[in-house]
Amino acid sequence: DTAVSQTPKYLVTQMGNDKSIKCEQNLGHDTMYWYKQDSKKFLKIMFSYNNKELIINETVPNRFSPKSPDKAHLNLHINSLELGDSAVYFCASSQARGLGYTFGSGTRLTVV
Amino acid sequence: AQSVTQPDIHITVSEGASLELRCNYSYGATPYLFWYVQSPGQGLQLLLKYFSGDTLVQGIKGFEAEFKRSQSSFNLRKPSVHWSDAAEYFCAVGAGDDKIIFGKGTRLHILP
């Protein structure tokens, strides 16, 4: 029973398309996050939501739009995909700051 | 601003040898500190965390880390590595606004 699950695991798409990545957690955590990991393995936070409310919105192009229908779900929609969007996107959740995150297994997005 | 430095991009050790991965952080207050491990194609798994109390922290898989405030360090250690420990290791600091800042990672290679 996966704690933080992301779908799809792999996503290959053409430039200009719109795509979504879904994330669900069954841990009862209040806060969820999206991180982007680039080709050099660098992890950078994109967004965080606490109980459906946007808390952190880093300097991310507005082509990226997170949506949290309830506190167990945080989806990421990306419009007009560009080559530079190719990366691994990780969803994570946490109950409290000092407890760390539980990560999903990632979605590898390849834009061609 | 908070930051994390992992000075070693790659580390190679022989199986059975001891391991120390270095991490230095920059944060004004008492930090939350974490070590995560990422195996190829996988998400990140929390190895251990520190916020307060005993400065020597025990984690999973036989890892430990020591917080040294005077050196702003949180180095990860293991007395005897196994081939299955080959992975990417990330040090991270919990920032004031509930986000975690990650270092750039250290890739651990194990020689048979």
PDB file of C-alpha atoms in Angstrom, chain A residues 9-10 31 33 35 37 40-43 45 48 50 55-56 58 88 90 94 96-106 108, chain B residues 27 30 32 34 36 38 40-46 49-51 88 90 94-105 107:
ATOM      1  CA  LYS A   9       5.762   7.095 -13.724  1.00  0.00           C
ATOM      2  CA  TYR A  10       6.958   8.033 -17.196  1.00  0.00           C
ATOM      3  CA  THR A  31       1.212  19.297   3.738  1.00  0.00           C
ATOM      4  CA  TYR A  33       4.934  19.389  -2.073  1.00  0.00           C
ATOM      5  CA  TYR A  35       9.928  19.148  -6.269  1.00  0.00           C
ATOM      6  CA  GLN A  37      14.989  17.154  -9.986  1.00  0.00           C
ATOM      7  CA  LYS A  40      22.297  16.858 -12.430  1.00  0.00           C
ATOM      8  CA  LYS A  41      20.135  15.467  -9.616  1.00  0.00           C
ATOM      9  CA  PHE A  42      19.560  18.906  -8.100  1.00  0.00           C
ATOM     10  CA  LEU A  43      16.267  19.034  -6.186  1.00  0.00           C
ATOM     11  CA  ILE A  45      11.039  22.955  -4.434  1.00  0.00           C
ATOM     12  CA  SER A  48       3.671  23.333  -1.234  1.00  0.00           C
ATOM     13  CA  ASN A  50      -1.161  22.830   3.488  1.00  0.00           C
ATOM     14  CA  ILE A  55       1.866  27.936   1.087  1.00  0.00           C
ATOM     15  CA  ILE A  56       5.000  28.004  -1.052  1.00  0.00           C
ATOM     16  CA  GLU A  58       8.795  29.368  -5.768  1.00  0.00           C
ATOM     17  CA  VAL A  88      11.932  14.094 -12.731  1.00  0.00           C
ATOM     18  CA  PHE A  90       8.668  14.343  -7.136  1.00  0.00           C
ATOM     19  CA  SER A  94       4.808  15.723   5.609  1.00  0.00           C
ATOM     20  CA  ALA A  96       5.283  18.488  10.558  1.00  0.00           C
ATOM     21  CA  ARG A  97       8.405  20.362   9.546  1.00  0.00           C
ATOM     22  CA  GLY A  98      10.802  18.511  11.764  1.00  0.00           C
ATOM     23  CA  LEU A  99       9.638  15.074  10.687  1.00  0.00           C
ATOM     24  CA  GLY A 100      10.894  15.300   7.119  1.00  0.00           C
ATOM     25  CA  TYR A 101       9.104  14.327   3.953  1.00  0.00           C
ATOM     26  CA  THR A 102       7.802  11.107   2.511  1.00  0.00           C
ATOM     27  CA  PHE A 103       8.499  11.104  -1.220  1.00  0.00           C
ATOM     28  CA  GLY A 104       6.741   9.469  -4.112  1.00  0.00           C
ATOM     29  CA  SER A 105       8.769   7.486  -6.624  1.00  0.00           C
ATOM     30  CA  GLY A 106       8.807  10.298  -9.149  1.00  0.00           C
ATOM     31  CA  ARG A 108      10.111  11.218 -15.385  1.00  0.00           C
TER      32      ARG A 108
ATOM     33  CA  TYR B  27      20.974  28.639   8.696  1.00  0.00           C
ATOM     34  CA  THR B  30      18.589  25.868  15.119  1.00  0.00           C
ATOM     35  CA  TYR B  32      16.208  20.754  11.162  1.00  0.00           C
ATOM     36  CA  PHE B  34      18.095  15.435   7.269  1.00  0.00           C
ATOM     37  CA  TYR B  36      18.057  11.149   2.347  1.00  0.00           C
ATOM     38  CA  GLN B  38      18.073   7.903  -3.578  1.00  0.00           C
ATOM     39  CA  PRO B  40      18.726   4.681  -9.170  1.00  0.00           C
ATOM     40  CA  GLY B  41      15.270   5.274 -10.582  1.00  0.00           C
ATOM     41  CA  GLN B  42      13.749   5.573  -7.134  1.00  0.00           C
ATOM     42  CA  GLY B  43      12.354   8.274  -4.911  1.00  0.00           C
ATOM     43  CA  LEU B  44      14.103   9.626  -1.851  1.00  0.00           C
ATOM     44  CA  GLN B  45      14.083   7.729   1.416  1.00  0.00           C
ATOM     45  CA  LEU B  46      14.695   9.399   4.759  1.00  0.00           C
ATOM     46  CA  LYS B  49      16.874  13.499  11.009  1.00  0.00           C
ATOM     47  CA  TYR B  50      17.985  15.911  13.719  1.00  0.00           C
ATOM     48  CA  PHE B  51      16.349  18.834  15.430  1.00  0.00           C
ATOM     49  CA  GLU B  88      22.931   9.180  -4.256  1.00  0.00           C
ATOM     50  CA  PHE B  90      21.330  14.125  -0.081  1.00  0.00           C
ATOM     51  CA  GLY B  94      14.560  22.511   7.065  1.00  0.00           C
ATOM     52  CA  ALA B  95      13.943  26.183   6.450  1.00  0.00           C
ATOM     53  CA  GLY B  96      11.674  28.505   8.424  1.00  0.00           C
ATOM     54  CA  ASP B  97       8.827  28.455   5.939  1.00  0.00           C
ATOM     55  CA  ASP B  98       8.342  24.704   6.073  1.00  0.00           C
ATOM     56  CA  LYS B  99      10.377  23.893   2.991  1.00  0.00           C
ATOM     57  CA  ILE B 100      13.418  21.664   2.899  1.00  0.00           C
ATOM     58  CA  ILE B 101      16.506  22.811   1.035  1.00  0.00           C
ATOM     59  CA  PHE B 102      18.590  20.011  -0.441  1.00  0.00           C
ATOM     60  CA  GLY B 103      22.287  19.819  -1.153  1.00  0.00           C
ATOM     61  CA  LYS B 104      23.436  18.799  -4.605  1.00  0.00           C
ATOM     62  CA  GLY B 105      24.050  15.237  -3.539  1.00  0.00           C
ATOM     63  CA  ARG B 107      27.126   9.794  -5.427  1.00  0.00           C
TER      64      ARG B 107
END
